[in-house]
Structures are given as structure tokens and as C-alpha cells.
Amino acid sequence: MDIENLIKDTFTAHEPDAPDSDQVLAATRERLDRRRAVVSRPLAAAGVVLLVLAAVAVVALNRPARDSQVATGAGPTGGSAAVAAPAKPAIAELAMPYSLGWLPPGKADYLARRINIGGSAAHPDKPVYGGEYMLTVTSGPQVLLVDVQEMRMMPVGQAAFKSGPGRPVTIGGRAGVESSHSGGPGGYEVYLTHPDGGSLYVNVAAEPGSTASAQQLTDAGRRVAENVTFPGKATVTPAFGLGKLPDGLRMCTFDVEKGGPSGPSGSRTSYSVGTCATLPPVQVRSDEPGRVRGTAGQPVQGHETRYVDEHGYRTLWILKAVHDAPIAVAGPGAQAELYAIADHLVLPR
């Protein structure tokens, strides 16, 4: 089969049709199909590639000069040029300030992962002072509650326990104070000296209705505390992201909890946004549809909104922003500031 002659004959036959490459390709494909029985598969593939390249070249050469301009609006027939929508950014992972290197055996279920509000004169670029993990670990009929929290403003010497007095302990080379009462509300608790100041608190207890011995709780709590790593590489996926914030504002806290408006399998996400030195900040949170009120506001990212001003404290709800649940942006800031935050939220795809 002479592919070059075939292309030449086809383009000659359809020369008046240029630059309509679709007709040229359709006719050539029909002729190729009729000769398929006598053409080997590799040669046919090479012919198709050559045909496409030649068709592109012929259409470009025969296209009128005005068509070579970039389409920026309606064409000669009044239709709009197709413009690809920009890719929607993905929701960014949130970094925890430390990682848990060991947990008791069993199925871990994280109830909450958060960074608490605070400030540090030594590190003004890091407005948060502590992170917290709250989770359950299930092994057969036993369920343990585990809480690990940085208390950067509380030195070990000021430790306070839920169940009783503490005693000095050294874990992983760090001094601390611990208390263990398996039958008390605190279970096992320990405060260890934090490498950056303050203390690290670890609490392991049996969930109400479950049981664990004092020794089991002590062994588990000490091992959890010994294997906490700083700064760590753990991250958590929120239900939505903050995006670009107005000048002068930054994220002060985040809180990602199990469950929430999107159902038991979802997560409730909240942020506080501000200067991190002046309170109260703006709260940006997943909310319940039943809490929405106020009057219709300006649309945000294609979603309807509701807006209410209660003596200077303003709330903007973005309806159905996280599946069927709204997002509330609330605080004492100006209405324009709330919209500026809402317009840049990264919503689920």
C-alpha cells in the first residue's frame, strides 16, 4: 500500500474543503479501512501517524490569516470560544507539630487532631503553641482512650492530675511527673518536660464500660510518651482548606474532628484566622444546616449564602459548601473581610 499516494490523492480530492480537516480524515479513514486486509498492523499505524501530521500541516497552510489569531471571544458565527476551566486546587494537608511513634495494639480511631491557640515571642512566625491528638484504640472488648497534648505554657512543676497526686519519673531521658489510678477518671497521666519549653501531657484510660489494669495503663502511657517525635511528619486531611487569606491575617488554629455535619464518616473542620495576637479571631467552620439564618448574601464560588449581623458580630454562611453542609465564616471583622476569606476557601471537588 502506498500511503504517500493515498494521502496525496485524498487531499487533492478534498482540496476545496480545506481547512475542514474532519472531512479529509473521514474520507481517508474509509479508504484505509477498505484496504485493511492487505496492510500489516505496524504499517497501518505508521500510516495513521503520517496522515495526522500531514493533515495538521495542510490545514495550517490553508487556514485564512484571520483564523490564526487566538480566539478571545465570539467568532464569526457568534459562538463563544471554548476555554478550559482552571484546575481546582486540592485541599492541602495540615501539619501536626509532632508525631506519635507508638500506640497500644488495636484499631486506632482518631476523634480529634488540633492545634490550640497561643503565641510565642521567640517565634512570632509560629503562632501556635501546641497540638493535640485524641483517639480510641480498640482491641477485642477493650477500648482505651488516648490523649496526647502539648502544654507549652505549663511547666512540669505545675502539673495537675485528675485522679490523685503525682510522683517524679524519667521517661526517654526526660524528667516528668506521673499518676496512675486505673479506677479513677484520669487513668494514667504523665507530664514530661517538652524540648521547646513547657510540658507534654499523655493520658491513657479505659473508656467507660471497659476495664484495664493500672499496670497496663502505665506501660502503655509511658511507651506512648517515650515515642513522641518532634517536630514529626504527621498530617491530617481537613474537610476544606483556607486558601489565600487577606493581608495581615493568618491561620492561628485548626481542629479536625470525627463526624460532623457531613455524617459519621465525615469530619468537622474549623479554623481560627486573625493576627494570632488579638482576640477574638474570625472562625471558619463546618456548620449544621439547621443553624443557618439571616438574609441572602452575595454568591460565593457558585454557592448561595446567608448573612447576619448581630451587634457587630457577623456570620456568613456558604450553603452546601461541604457536600450538603454549610461553612460559616464568623467574627467581628468587616463584611468585606468575611467575603474575602470565603472567596478563597478550597472546597471539596
mmCIF file of C-alpha atoms in Angstrom:
data_model
loop_
_atom_site.group_PDB
_atom_site.id
_atom_site.type_symbol
_atom_site.label_atom_id
_atom_site.label_comp_id
_atom_site.label_asym_id
_atom_site.label_seq_id
_atom_site.Cartn_x
_atom_site.Cartn_y
_atom_site.Cartn_z
ATOM 1 C CA MET A 1 0.000 0.000 0.000
ATOM 2 C CA ASP A 2 1.421 3.441 -0.983
ATOM 3 C CA ILE A 3 0.467 5.633 1.998
ATOM 4 C CA GLU A 4 2.014 8.778 0.484
ATOM 5 C CA ASN A 5 -0.014 8.457 -2.747
ATOM 6 C CA LEU A 6 -3.127 7.728 -0.741
ATOM 7 C CA ILE A 7 -2.685 10.913 1.318
ATOM 8 C CA LYS A 8 -1.880 12.935 -1.787
ATOM 9 C CA ASP A 9 -4.926 11.618 -3.686
ATOM 10 C CA THR A 10 -7.226 12.251 -0.761
ATOM 11 C CA PHE A 11 -6.018 15.804 -0.134
ATOM 12 C CA THR A 12 -6.288 16.559 -3.892
ATOM 13 C CA ALA A 13 -9.841 15.270 -3.966
ATOM 14 C CA HIS A 14 -10.801 17.409 -0.962
ATOM 15 C CA GLU A 15 -8.710 20.480 -1.645
ATOM 16 C CA PRO A 16 -11.833 22.720 -1.923
ATOM 17 C CA ASP A 17 -12.823 21.588 1.597
ATOM 18 C CA ALA A 18 -9.691 22.882 3.350
ATOM 19 C CA PRO A 19 -9.307 23.801 6.129
ATOM 20 C CA ASP A 20 -12.049 21.299 7.137
ATOM 21 C CA SER A 21 -9.712 18.549 8.282
ATOM 22 C CA ASP A 22 -12.556 16.396 9.647
ATOM 23 C CA GLN A 23 -13.827 15.596 6.124
ATOM 24 C CA VAL A 24 -10.342 14.807 4.935
ATOM 25 C CA LEU A 25 -9.645 12.469 7.812
ATOM 26 C CA ALA A 26 -13.032 10.753 7.485
ATOM 27 C CA ALA A 27 -12.571 10.021 3.795
ATOM 28 C CA THR A 28 -9.046 8.773 4.252
ATOM 29 C CA ARG A 29 -10.071 6.566 7.169
ATOM 30 C CA GLU A 30 -12.751 4.984 4.925
ATOM 31 C CA ARG A 31 -10.191 4.178 2.221
ATOM 32 C CA LEU A 32 -7.769 2.791 4.789
ATOM 33 C CA ASP A 33 -10.487 0.531 6.204
ATOM 34 C CA ARG A 34 -11.194 -0.939 2.741
ATOM 35 C CA ARG A 35 -7.531 -1.883 2.351
ATOM 36 C CA ARG A 36 -7.084 -3.110 5.936
ATOM 37 C CA ALA A 37 -6.910 -6.751 4.826
ATOM 38 C CA VAL A 38 -3.708 -6.184 2.858
ATOM 39 C CA VAL A 39 -1.931 -3.853 5.270
ATOM 40 C CA SER A 40 0.088 -5.161 8.202
ATOM 41 C CA ARG A 41 -0.663 -3.692 11.664
ATOM 42 C CA PRO A 42 2.687 -1.821 12.112
ATOM 43 C CA LEU A 43 2.417 -0.260 8.645
ATOM 44 C CA ALA A 44 -1.168 0.812 9.225
ATOM 45 C CA ALA A 45 -0.194 2.501 12.484
ATOM 46 C CA ALA A 46 2.671 4.332 10.756
ATOM 47 C CA GLY A 47 0.299 5.480 8.024
ATOM 48 C CA VAL A 48 -2.181 6.900 10.505
ATOM 49 C CA VAL A 49 0.566 8.860 12.292
ATOM 50 C CA LEU A 50 1.841 10.229 8.962
ATOM 51 C CA LEU A 51 -1.706 11.080 7.918
ATOM 52 C CA VAL A 52 -2.406 13.060 11.085
ATOM 53 C CA LEU A 53 0.841 15.024 10.784
ATOM 54 C CA ALA A 54 0.176 15.789 7.117
ATOM 55 C CA ALA A 55 -3.424 16.808 7.813
ATOM 56 C CA VAL A 56 -2.314 19.258 10.515
ATOM 57 C CA ALA A 57 0.242 20.798 8.153
ATOM 58 C CA VAL A 58 -2.253 21.171 5.265
ATOM 59 C CA VAL A 59 -4.927 22.734 7.483
ATOM 60 C CA ALA A 60 -2.398 25.196 8.924
ATOM 61 C CA LEU A 61 -1.175 26.201 5.442
ATOM 62 C CA ASN A 62 -4.655 26.643 4.004
ATOM 63 C CA ARG A 63 -6.214 28.405 7.042
ATOM 64 C CA PRO A 64 -7.074 32.056 6.369
ATOM 65 C CA ALA A 65 -4.854 34.591 8.115
ATOM 66 C CA ARG A 66 -7.649 35.820 10.464
ATOM 67 C CA ASP A 67 -8.091 32.281 11.813
ATOM 68 C CA SER A 68 -4.500 32.175 13.026
ATOM 69 C CA GLN A 69 -5.314 34.687 15.740
ATOM 70 C CA VAL A 70 -6.005 33.445 19.223
ATOM 71 C CA ALA A 71 -9.741 33.270 19.917
ATOM 72 C CA THR A 72 -10.654 35.598 22.773
ATOM 73 C CA GLY A 73 -14.410 35.893 22.375
ATOM 74 C CA ALA A 74 -17.238 35.233 19.963
ATOM 75 C CA GLY A 75 -16.235 34.016 16.490
ATOM 76 C CA PRO A 76 -17.718 34.999 13.127
ATOM 77 C CA THR A 77 -20.816 32.903 13.820
ATOM 78 C CA GLY A 78 -21.367 34.438 17.241
ATOM 79 C CA GLY A 79 -20.346 31.322 19.236
ATOM 80 C CA SER A 80 -18.050 31.557 22.234
ATOM 81 C CA ALA A 81 -14.576 30.041 22.090
ATOM 82 C CA ALA A 82 -14.165 27.047 24.387
ATOM 83 C CA VAL A 83 -11.825 27.919 27.247
ATOM 84 C CA ALA A 84 -10.680 25.202 29.637
ATOM 85 C CA ALA A 85 -11.613 25.947 33.238
ATOM 86 C CA PRO A 86 -8.602 26.318 35.555
ATOM 87 C CA ALA A 87 -7.849 23.265 37.628
ATOM 88 C CA LYS A 88 -9.382 23.453 41.088
ATOM 89 C CA PRO A 89 -6.701 23.348 43.794
ATOM 90 C CA ALA A 90 -6.603 20.339 46.071
ATOM 91 C CA ILE A 91 -7.300 20.684 49.777
ATOM 92 C CA ALA A 92 -3.919 20.948 51.490
ATOM 93 C CA GLU A 93 -2.882 18.634 54.300
ATOM 94 C CA LEU A 94 -2.426 20.251 57.718
ATOM 95 C CA ALA A 95 0.834 19.564 59.531
ATOM 96 C CA MET A 96 0.796 18.447 63.146
ATOM 97 C CA PRO A 97 3.672 19.789 65.284
ATOM 98 C CA TYR A 98 4.730 16.309 66.435
ATOM 99 C CA SER A 99 4.094 12.643 65.642
ATOM 100 C CA LEU A 100 3.003 9.634 67.670
ATOM 101 C CA GLY A 101 5.565 6.902 67.138
ATOM 102 C CA TRP A 102 3.739 4.175 69.077
ATOM 103 C CA LEU A 103 0.161 3.355 70.081
ATOM 104 C CA PRO A 104 -1.281 0.425 72.042
ATOM 105 C CA PRO A 105 -2.077 -2.630 69.863
ATOM 106 C CA GLY A 106 -5.509 -2.492 68.282
ATOM 107 C CA LYS A 107 -7.551 -0.364 65.889
ATOM 108 C CA ALA A 108 -6.831 3.347 66.295
ATOM 109 C CA ASP A 109 -9.717 5.726 65.619
ATOM 110 C CA TYR A 110 -8.820 9.433 65.726
ATOM 111 C CA LEU A 111 -11.508 11.545 67.357
ATOM 112 C CA ALA A 112 -9.722 14.892 67.030
ATOM 113 C CA ARG A 113 -6.460 16.383 65.851
ATOM 114 C CA ARG A 114 -5.934 20.048 66.522
ATOM 115 C CA ILE A 115 -3.556 22.890 67.157
ATOM 116 C CA ASN A 116 -4.519 25.141 70.060
ATOM 117 C CA ILE A 117 -4.337 28.898 70.015
ATOM 118 C CA GLY A 118 -1.427 30.804 71.504
ATOM 119 C CA GLY A 119 1.619 32.874 70.670
ATOM 120 C CA SER A 120 5.359 32.884 71.205
ATOM 121 C CA ALA A 121 7.516 35.991 71.419
ATOM 122 C CA ALA A 122 10.526 33.874 70.450
ATOM 123 C CA HIS A 123 8.797 32.589 67.307
ATOM 124 C CA PRO A 124 6.337 35.220 66.042
ATOM 125 C CA ASP A 125 6.114 33.397 62.704
ATOM 126 C CA LYS A 126 4.721 30.324 64.503
ATOM 127 C CA PRO A 127 1.540 31.477 66.202
ATOM 128 C CA VAL A 128 0.528 28.060 67.515
ATOM 129 C CA TYR A 129 1.935 26.671 70.707
ATOM 130 C CA GLY A 130 0.566 23.154 70.996
ATOM 131 C CA GLY A 131 -1.053 20.261 69.195
ATOM 132 C CA GLU A 132 -3.344 17.545 70.489
ATOM 133 C CA TYR A 133 -4.336 14.023 69.440
ATOM 134 C CA MET A 134 -7.471 12.414 70.852
ATOM 135 C CA LEU A 135 -8.192 8.824 69.809
ATOM 136 C CA THR A 136 -9.526 5.451 70.864
ATOM 137 C CA VAL A 137 -7.715 2.133 70.483
ATOM 138 C CA THR A 138 -9.943 -0.941 70.321
ATOM 139 C CA SER A 139 -8.620 -4.446 70.963
ATOM 140 C CA GLY A 140 -11.351 -7.040 71.349
ATOM 141 C CA PRO A 141 -13.769 -5.927 74.079
ATOM 142 C CA GLN A 142 -11.293 -3.391 75.484
ATOM 143 C CA VAL A 143 -11.318 0.261 74.410
ATOM 144 C CA LEU A 144 -8.593 2.659 75.561
ATOM 145 C CA LEU A 145 -8.833 6.436 75.396
ATOM 146 C CA VAL A 146 -5.564 8.154 74.451
ATOM 147 C CA ASP A 147 -4.981 11.905 74.730
ATOM 148 C CA VAL A 148 -1.598 13.462 73.893
ATOM 149 C CA GLN A 149 -1.270 17.223 74.194
ATOM 150 C CA GLU A 150 1.448 19.847 74.204
ATOM 151 C CA MET A 151 1.098 22.272 77.126
ATOM 152 C CA ARG A 152 3.717 24.778 76.186
ATOM 153 C CA MET A 153 2.594 27.311 78.787
ATOM 154 C CA MET A 154 2.618 24.819 81.695
ATOM 155 C CA PRO A 155 5.932 23.650 83.175
ATOM 156 C CA VAL A 156 6.072 20.185 84.693
ATOM 157 C CA GLY A 157 6.214 21.709 88.159
ATOM 158 C CA GLN A 158 2.638 22.975 87.738
ATOM 159 C CA ALA A 159 1.209 19.597 86.697
ATOM 160 C CA ALA A 160 -2.349 18.880 87.843
ATOM 161 C CA PHE A 161 -3.880 15.400 87.777
ATOM 162 C CA LYS A 162 -7.463 14.171 87.547
ATOM 163 C CA SER A 163 -7.177 11.158 89.838
ATOM 164 C CA GLY A 164 -4.596 11.876 92.523
ATOM 165 C CA PRO A 165 -1.103 13.166 93.363
ATOM 166 C CA GLY A 166 1.841 12.519 91.079
ATOM 167 C CA ARG A 167 5.342 11.190 91.569
ATOM 168 C CA PRO A 168 8.622 12.004 89.796
ATOM 169 C CA VAL A 169 9.527 9.901 86.762
ATOM 170 C CA THR A 170 12.070 9.916 83.937
ATOM 171 C CA ILE A 171 10.943 8.644 80.512
ATOM 172 C CA GLY A 172 13.164 8.647 77.455
ATOM 173 C CA GLY A 173 15.711 10.768 79.274
ATOM 174 C CA ARG A 174 13.177 13.495 80.116
ATOM 175 C CA ALA A 175 12.051 14.353 83.615
ATOM 176 C CA GLY A 176 8.393 14.389 84.470
ATOM 177 C CA VAL A 177 5.612 13.621 86.917
ATOM 178 C CA GLU A 178 3.130 10.745 86.577
ATOM 179 C CA SER A 179 -0.012 9.436 88.253
ATOM 180 C CA SER A 180 -1.844 6.137 87.696
ATOM 181 C CA HIS A 181 -5.271 5.166 89.056
ATOM 182 C CA SER A 182 -6.980 2.613 86.859
ATOM 183 C CA GLY A 183 -10.297 3.104 88.631
ATOM 184 C CA GLY A 184 -10.162 6.891 88.640
ATOM 185 C CA PRO A 185 -11.269 9.333 85.932
ATOM 186 C CA GLY A 186 -7.695 10.033 84.895
ATOM 187 C CA GLY A 187 -6.336 6.517 84.382
ATOM 188 C CA TYR A 188 -2.623 7.014 83.689
ATOM 189 C CA GLU A 189 -1.318 10.581 83.295
ATOM 190 C CA VAL A 190 2.173 11.920 82.812
ATOM 191 C CA TYR A 191 3.677 15.371 82.221
ATOM 192 C CA LEU A 192 7.115 15.295 80.592
ATOM 193 C CA THR A 193 9.473 18.182 80.025
ATOM 194 C CA HIS A 194 8.918 19.478 76.475
ATOM 195 C CA PRO A 195 12.108 20.017 74.410
ATOM 196 C CA ASP A 196 10.916 23.519 73.461
ATOM 197 C CA GLY A 197 9.593 24.512 76.878
ATOM 198 C CA GLY A 198 6.507 23.675 78.883
ATOM 199 C CA SER A 199 5.331 20.088 79.049
ATOM 200 C CA LEU A 200 3.937 17.184 77.033
ATOM 201 C CA TYR A 201 0.864 15.579 78.572
ATOM 202 C CA VAL A 202 -0.078 11.934 77.924
ATOM 203 C CA ASN A 203 -3.263 10.351 79.262
ATOM 204 C CA VAL A 204 -4.304 6.694 78.717
ATOM 205 C CA ALA A 205 -7.530 5.466 80.332
ATOM 206 C CA ALA A 206 -10.169 2.813 79.826
ATOM 207 C CA GLU A 207 -13.303 4.016 78.081
ATOM 208 C CA PRO A 208 -16.366 3.968 80.366
ATOM 209 C CA GLY A 209 -17.719 0.418 80.302
ATOM 210 C CA SER A 210 -14.281 -1.035 79.534
ATOM 211 C CA THR A 211 -11.581 -2.089 82.003
ATOM 212 C CA ALA A 212 -7.776 -2.058 82.146
ATOM 213 C CA SER A 213 -5.329 -2.663 84.959
ATOM 214 C CA ALA A 214 -3.213 0.117 86.398
ATOM 215 C CA GLN A 215 -0.066 -1.616 85.134
ATOM 216 C CA GLN A 216 -1.413 -1.917 81.588
ATOM 217 C CA LEU A 217 -2.300 1.769 81.523
ATOM 218 C CA THR A 218 1.084 2.725 82.970
ATOM 219 C CA ASP A 219 3.027 0.613 80.477
ATOM 220 C CA ALA A 220 1.014 1.962 77.540
ATOM 221 C CA GLY A 221 1.193 5.599 78.662
ATOM 222 C CA ARG A 222 4.934 5.526 79.251
ATOM 223 C CA ARG A 223 5.583 3.956 75.870
ATOM 224 C CA VAL A 224 3.370 6.472 74.053
ATOM 225 C CA ALA A 225 5.226 9.323 75.770
ATOM 226 C CA GLU A 226 8.660 7.838 75.045
ATOM 227 C CA ASN A 227 7.945 7.565 71.305
ATOM 228 C CA VAL A 228 6.599 11.051 70.601
ATOM 229 C CA THR A 229 8.845 12.661 67.973
ATOM 230 C CA PHE A 230 9.451 16.379 67.446
ATOM 231 C CA PRO A 231 8.757 18.056 65.132
ATOM 232 C CA GLY A 232 7.320 14.971 63.406
ATOM 233 C CA LYS A 233 5.833 14.491 59.949
ATOM 234 C CA ALA A 234 2.201 13.694 60.727
ATOM 235 C CA THR A 235 -0.537 15.429 58.729
ATOM 236 C CA VAL A 236 -4.329 15.480 58.785
ATOM 237 C CA THR A 237 -6.810 15.999 55.922
ATOM 238 C CA PRO A 238 -9.450 18.683 56.628
ATOM 239 C CA ALA A 239 -12.919 18.779 55.070
ATOM 240 C CA PHE A 240 -11.995 22.066 53.345
ATOM 241 C CA GLY A 241 -8.990 24.387 53.090
ATOM 242 C CA LEU A 242 -8.422 28.058 53.853
ATOM 243 C CA GLY A 243 -6.735 29.218 50.659
ATOM 244 C CA LYS A 244 -5.258 32.723 50.356
ATOM 245 C CA LEU A 245 -6.052 34.973 53.306
ATOM 246 C CA PRO A 246 -6.400 38.773 53.280
ATOM 247 C CA ASP A 247 -3.229 40.692 54.058
ATOM 248 C CA GLY A 248 -2.368 40.718 57.744
ATOM 249 C CA LEU A 249 -4.306 37.541 58.574
ATOM 250 C CA ARG A 250 -3.048 34.000 59.049
ATOM 251 C CA MET A 251 -4.251 30.688 60.388
ATOM 252 C CA CYS A 252 -3.948 30.601 64.174
ATOM 253 C CA THR A 253 -5.586 27.241 64.894
ATOM 254 C CA PHE A 254 -7.205 24.269 63.241
ATOM 255 C CA ASP A 255 -9.401 21.475 64.557
ATOM 256 C CA VAL A 256 -10.358 18.343 62.595
ATOM 257 C CA GLU A 257 -12.807 16.113 64.460
ATOM 258 C CA LYS A 258 -14.502 12.849 63.627
ATOM 259 C CA GLY A 259 -18.109 13.088 62.489
ATOM 260 C CA GLY A 260 -19.750 16.390 61.811
ATOM 261 C CA PRO A 261 -22.359 17.881 59.517
ATOM 262 C CA SER A 262 -21.442 15.563 56.643
ATOM 263 C CA GLY A 263 -22.262 12.452 58.692
ATOM 264 C CA PRO A 264 -20.448 9.966 60.924
ATOM 265 C CA SER A 265 -17.917 9.100 58.214
ATOM 266 C CA GLY A 266 -17.073 12.742 57.562
ATOM 267 C CA SER A 267 -15.114 15.240 59.586
ATOM 268 C CA ARG A 268 -15.887 18.552 61.200
ATOM 269 C CA THR A 269 -13.224 21.143 60.387
ATOM 270 C CA SER A 270 -12.690 24.558 61.931
ATOM 271 C CA TYR A 271 -10.033 27.249 61.747
ATOM 272 C CA SER A 272 -9.392 30.494 63.582
ATOM 273 C CA VAL A 273 -7.995 33.265 61.426
ATOM 274 C CA GLY A 274 -6.510 36.558 62.535
ATOM 275 C CA THR A 275 -3.286 38.187 63.673
ATOM 276 C CA CYS A 276 -2.952 35.460 66.358
ATOM 277 C CA ALA A 277 -2.109 38.200 68.855
ATOM 278 C CA THR A 278 -5.519 39.881 69.058
ATOM 279 C CA LEU A 279 -8.694 38.058 70.062
ATOM 280 C CA PRO A 280 -11.314 37.163 69.063
ATOM 281 C CA PRO A 281 -10.257 35.833 65.672
ATOM 282 C CA VAL A 282 -12.502 35.023 62.728
ATOM 283 C CA GLN A 283 -13.914 31.500 62.972
ATOM 284 C CA VAL A 284 -14.216 29.429 59.785
ATOM 285 C CA ARG A 285 -16.021 26.172 60.479
ATOM 286 C CA SER A 286 -18.198 23.363 59.187
ATOM 287 C CA ASP A 287 -21.728 24.004 60.383
ATOM 288 C CA GLU A 288 -25.159 22.408 60.627
ATOM 289 C CA PRO A 289 -27.798 23.325 58.020
ATOM 290 C CA GLY A 290 -30.271 23.994 60.832
ATOM 291 C CA ARG A 291 -28.101 26.800 62.209
ATOM 292 C CA VAL A 292 -28.276 28.871 59.034
ATOM 293 C CA ARG A 293 -30.322 32.070 59.241
ATOM 294 C CA GLY A 294 -30.245 35.661 58.043
ATOM 295 C CA THR A 295 -30.811 37.154 54.621
ATOM 296 C CA ALA A 296 -29.453 36.161 51.235
ATOM 297 C CA GLY A 297 -25.973 37.473 50.557
ATOM 298 C CA GLN A 298 -23.689 37.588 47.536
ATOM 299 C CA PRO A 299 -22.909 34.172 45.964
ATOM 300 C CA VAL A 300 -19.547 32.647 46.907
ATOM 301 C CA GLN A 301 -17.868 30.260 44.450
ATOM 302 C CA GLY A 302 -21.223 29.416 42.886
ATOM 303 C CA HIS A 303 -22.926 28.762 46.237
ATOM 304 C CA GLU A 304 -25.826 30.694 47.764
ATOM 305 C CA THR A 305 -25.096 32.490 51.022
ATOM 306 C CA ARG A 306 -26.872 33.822 54.077
ATOM 307 C CA TYR A 307 -25.634 36.753 56.131
ATOM 308 C CA VAL A 308 -26.492 38.076 59.584
ATOM 309 C CA ASP A 309 -25.090 40.956 61.643
ATOM 310 C CA GLU A 310 -25.677 40.664 65.392
ATOM 311 C CA HIS A 311 -24.470 43.859 67.043
ATOM 312 C CA GLY A 312 -21.223 43.872 65.093
ATOM 313 C CA TYR A 313 -20.577 40.123 65.196
ATOM 314 C CA ARG A 314 -21.157 38.968 61.639
ATOM 315 C CA THR A 315 -21.697 35.490 60.195
ATOM 316 C CA LEU A 316 -21.624 34.499 56.547
ATOM 317 C CA TRP A 317 -22.893 31.016 55.685
ATOM 318 C CA ILE A 318 -21.864 29.395 52.389
ATOM 319 C CA LEU A 319 -24.643 26.917 51.642
ATOM 320 C CA LYS A 320 -23.848 23.325 50.635
ATOM 321 C CA ALA A 321 -20.130 24.091 50.626
ATOM 322 C CA VAL A 322 -19.096 20.709 52.079
ATOM 323 C CA HIS A 323 -21.487 18.292 50.393
ATOM 324 C CA ASP A 324 -24.871 19.301 51.880
ATOM 325 C CA ALA A 325 -23.405 21.148 54.872
ATOM 326 C CA PRO A 326 -22.673 24.882 55.048
ATOM 327 C CA ILE A 327 -19.462 26.615 56.073
ATOM 328 C CA ALA A 328 -19.742 29.535 58.488
ATOM 329 C CA VAL A 329 -17.287 32.453 58.407
ATOM 330 C CA ALA A 330 -17.917 34.469 61.555
ATOM 331 C CA GLY A 331 -16.262 37.222 63.539
ATOM 332 C CA PRO A 332 -16.148 40.909 64.423
ATOM 333 C CA GLY A 333 -14.426 41.840 61.172
ATOM 334 C CA ALA A 334 -15.976 43.847 58.366
ATOM 335 C CA GLN A 335 -18.370 42.174 55.953
ATOM 336 C CA ALA A 336 -15.848 42.587 53.132
ATOM 337 C CA GLU A 337 -13.244 40.675 55.159
ATOM 338 C CA LEU A 338 -15.591 37.719 55.639
ATOM 339 C CA TYR A 339 -16.280 37.599 51.902
ATOM 340 C CA ALA A 340 -12.554 37.884 51.124
ATOM 341 C CA ILE A 341 -11.891 34.803 53.282
ATOM 342 C CA ALA A 342 -14.888 32.907 51.851
ATOM 343 C CA ASP A 343 -13.961 33.633 48.230
ATOM 344 C CA HIS A 344 -10.625 31.836 48.643
ATOM 345 C CA LEU A 345 -11.719 28.773 50.608
ATOM 346 C CA VAL A 346 -10.712 25.485 48.986
ATOM 347 C CA LEU A 347 -13.915 23.459 48.801
ATOM 348 C CA PRO A 348 -14.311 19.753 48.070
ATOM 349 C CA ARG A 349 -14.370 18.867 44.391
#
